[in-house]
Amino acid sequence: MTQYLADPSAATAPESPGTPGRPGWWRDAVIYQVYPRSFADGNGDGMGDLQGVRARLPHLKALGVDAVWLSPFYASPQADAGYDVADYRAIDPMFGTLHDADAVIRDAHELGLRIIVDLVPNHCSDQHLWFRKALAEGPGSPLRARFHFRPGQGPDGELPPNDWESIFGGPAWTRTENPDGTPGEWYLHLFAAEQPDFNWDHPAVRDEFRSVLRFWLDLGVDGFRIDVAHGLVKAAGLPDLGRAGQLKLLGNDVLPFFDQDGVHAIYRSWRTVLEEYPGERIGVAEAWTPTTERTARYVRPDELHQAFNFHFLGAEWDAERLREVIDDSLDAMRPVGAPTTWVLSNHDVVRHTTRYADGDPARGLRRARAATLLMLALPGSAYLYQGEELGLPEVTDLPDGARQDPAFFRTSADGQTGQDGLRDGCRVPIPWAGTEAPYGFGPRAGGPSWLPQPESWAGLSVEAQTGRPGSTLELYREALTVRRAHPALGAGESVEWLAAPDGVLAFRRRAGGDGPDFVCTVNTTGEPVALAAPGRALLVSDGELPRGEGEVTQAPDTAVWWAV
Ligand code: NOJ
């Protein structure tokens, strides 16, 4: 049973995170990712929408997060679930209207929650006006210079201009048809063919995105999550890689289309835009880089504020590996003075409950809860992905006919392996209440949901878990309450590792002044371990709290928070 032993009155800090104007609010913010399609369906059409988000903001307030990141809700043909934007200043009718977006921002602010929106600058939709015109006007159209159009190789231009592969499988180029029906130039798309890459060497592209930033800042958003932040600039001349299987190199190697030094000038120019506005508006980079040092470049003082730590997300459940990644990340961020931004799940990866399961869902959930307590005890900011507070597992048996992820289609179409193709499994609409699907996701029992939910999710709904001692939801709420109140938690630059048995992580965080210190112990082994109690147990991820002074036993795959 999880219990909270700290003095609950201490939770009401006079200036809690989420209070507008708190300097450096983002350095230790807990930010909750809403995937609008799957969060809450206000109009009952089976697809989540902004009215749904608005109605459920109080859940996020009660959970205790500081800010909400909304995945794209812009006008889009939905070839990649909204990451194919046709109009950066309009809301897709399936999500609502600009008035709804404005209402979400206002309501969130009234609750003391900040709003971060997704910005997709690497590519747009093939239905974006610029691209449609570029195609219609044919070769030589000035609008083609805003994208990467090239003649093909081979006698008839029948081969792609270079050997780059799409992240979703297959070539990163698609051949166009000229207005007269003859085969034409090729255009670059690092993702789906419906997502042409912008040419960021073109001044009109740079101007347009500074203007888009201002459009949303004027509406009151508190920041931007920047999609494919590492991809905007391509190596000059678009050189071949010289090898196939490029997917396996992502995030491990230097590539001519990712993490080029030229991207940083763009973020410096965006920082000046963000600083025109009061209240520390932020940018968070989705940047997959080979090393944490390369990630740190995105958060130099004159660039963005945060960058997701995908090295932490990718680490397996192993004490040594986790400690290595944590040290490495903190060491990399210290010289640039930025917080580390921890994350365990998002809409692109298998949920951490399932990632850590090794075939045993109960073990996966135990480890996921422990991993979350580990993450929330580390210095810096942390992102949560909707549904992880309910301990939702990945849905691994979706019928192919229900799937919408372009990665699934492109990889199964060309028989490639290596891409998980399973991103729909973490995007299933979340359960709120009731015993019949869609479990409160939509307004009507028995109503639709765009992906089917497992029957077992009735027992995992917000309603089912609220007030249930030991539920994952209550664990998250308690953890966020303690984190907010404890003077040693939140921002910081380092942890102090303590001696611990093999397979156990133990670290101290110092409060400074005369506040209590804090210790987190994580048993990553499958066996109970005997530990010298470092203090008074505050919170345990699973099972009974270790009690007593002197030696205590910590259960397998658990984390414990201690007041020292
Ligand atoms: C990263 C986003 O998180 C993912 O969902 C999307 O498919 C790609 N970028 C392309 O925009």
mmCIF file of N, CA and C and ligand atoms in Angstrom, residues 35 69 80 83-84 118 120 123 168 191 195 225 227-228 286 288 346-348 405-406 423 427, ligand 1:
data_model
loop_
_atom_site.group_PDB
_atom_site.id
_atom_site.type_symbol
_atom_site.label_atom_id
_atom_site.label_comp_id
_atom_site.label_asym_id
_atom_site.label_seq_id
_atom_site.Cartn_x
_atom_site.Cartn_y
_atom_site.Cartn_z
ATOM 1 N N TYR A 35 -2.257 13.938 -25.770
ATOM 2 C CA TYR A 35 -2.332 13.563 -27.184
ATOM 3 C C TYR A 35 -3.799 13.747 -27.548
ATOM 4 N N TRP A 69 1.559 19.844 -22.322
ATOM 5 C CA TRP A 69 1.995 19.925 -23.726
ATOM 6 C C TRP A 69 0.929 19.243 -24.558
ATOM 7 N N ASP A 80 -0.116 11.779 -40.681
ATOM 8 C CA ASP A 80 0.725 11.350 -39.561
ATOM 9 C C ASP A 80 0.144 11.929 -38.273
ATOM 10 N N TYR A 83 0.943 15.493 -37.389
ATOM 11 C CA TYR A 83 2.313 15.971 -37.576
ATOM 12 C C TYR A 83 2.557 16.283 -39.063
ATOM 13 N N ASP A 84 1.480 16.409 -39.805
ATOM 14 C CA ASP A 84 1.509 16.843 -41.196
ATOM 15 C C ASP A 84 0.569 18.052 -41.243
ATOM 16 N N ASP A 118 2.644 22.150 -29.760
ATOM 17 C CA ASP A 118 3.608 21.447 -30.601
ATOM 18 C C ASP A 118 3.852 22.280 -31.855
ATOM 19 N N VAL A 120 5.738 22.115 -35.632
ATOM 20 C CA VAL A 120 6.294 21.104 -36.545
ATOM 21 C C VAL A 120 7.010 21.821 -37.693
ATOM 22 N N HIS A 123 8.841 19.824 -41.507
ATOM 23 C CA HIS A 123 8.068 19.490 -42.697
ATOM 24 C C HIS A 123 6.658 20.004 -42.495
ATOM 25 N N PHE A 168 10.080 6.438 -41.702
ATOM 26 C CA PHE A 168 8.947 5.509 -41.704
ATOM 27 C C PHE A 168 9.155 4.347 -42.685
ATOM 28 N N PHE A 191 10.000 11.876 -43.412
ATOM 29 C CA PHE A 191 8.949 11.045 -42.816
ATOM 30 C C PHE A 191 8.045 10.536 -43.955
ATOM 31 N N GLN A 195 4.587 14.384 -46.098
ATOM 32 C CA GLN A 195 5.239 15.357 -45.211
ATOM 33 C C GLN A 195 6.516 15.910 -45.846
ATOM 34 N N ARG A 225 6.840 22.740 -27.985
ATOM 35 C CA ARG A 225 7.617 21.505 -28.121
ATOM 36 C C ARG A 225 7.980 21.451 -29.593
ATOM 37 N N ASP A 227 9.093 19.770 -32.801
ATOM 38 C CA ASP A 227 9.146 18.468 -33.453
ATOM 39 C C ASP A 227 10.389 18.358 -34.337
ATOM 40 N N VAL A 228 11.073 17.229 -34.270
ATOM 41 C CA VAL A 228 12.254 16.971 -35.103
ATOM 42 C C VAL A 228 13.196 18.178 -35.095
ATOM 43 N N GLU A 286 12.633 18.306 -29.394
ATOM 44 C CA GLU A 286 12.629 16.868 -29.639
ATOM 45 C C GLU A 286 13.838 16.624 -30.535
ATOM 46 N N TRP A 288 16.866 13.956 -31.366
ATOM 47 C CA TRP A 288 17.514 12.653 -31.191
ATOM 48 C C TRP A 288 18.955 12.837 -31.642
ATOM 49 N N ASN A 346 6.129 8.514 -24.390
ATOM 50 C CA ASN A 346 5.452 9.522 -25.194
ATOM 51 C C ASN A 346 4.662 8.797 -26.280
ATOM 52 N N HIS A 347 4.115 9.541 -27.216
ATOM 53 C CA HIS A 347 3.223 8.939 -28.218
ATOM 54 C C HIS A 347 3.966 8.198 -29.327
ATOM 55 N N ASP A 348 5.288 8.145 -29.243
ATOM 56 C CA ASP A 348 6.067 7.483 -30.291
ATOM 57 C C ASP A 348 6.731 6.196 -29.826
ATOM 58 N N ASP A 405 -1.093 4.526 -37.912
ATOM 59 C CA ASP A 405 0.284 5.011 -37.941
ATOM 60 C C ASP A 405 0.915 4.783 -39.313
ATOM 61 N N PRO A 406 1.389 5.866 -39.965
ATOM 62 C CA PRO A 406 2.005 5.681 -41.286
ATOM 63 C C PRO A 406 3.230 4.772 -41.228
ATOM 64 N N ARG A 423 3.174 2.308 -33.139
ATOM 65 C CA ARG A 423 2.912 3.524 -32.365
ATOM 66 C C ARG A 423 1.452 3.686 -32.002
ATOM 67 N N ARG A 427 -1.326 4.919 -28.251
ATOM 68 C CA ARG A 427 -2.211 6.053 -28.551
ATOM 69 C C ARG A 427 -3.682 5.718 -28.334
HETATM 70 C C1 NOJ B 1 8.125 13.182 -34.051
HETATM 71 C C2 NOJ B 1 6.701 13.048 -33.598
HETATM 72 O O1 NOJ B 1 6.698 12.870 -32.218
HETATM 73 C C3 NOJ B 1 6.132 11.874 -34.357
HETATM 74 O O2 NOJ B 1 4.897 11.478 -33.854
HETATM 75 C C4 NOJ B 1 6.058 12.253 -35.799
HETATM 76 O O3 NOJ B 1 5.630 11.139 -36.551
HETATM 77 C C5 NOJ B 1 7.418 12.693 -36.327
HETATM 78 N N1 NOJ B 1 8.111 13.569 -35.431
HETATM 79 C C6 NOJ B 1 7.262 13.427 -37.624
HETATM 80 O O4 NOJ B 1 6.664 14.662 -37.402
#
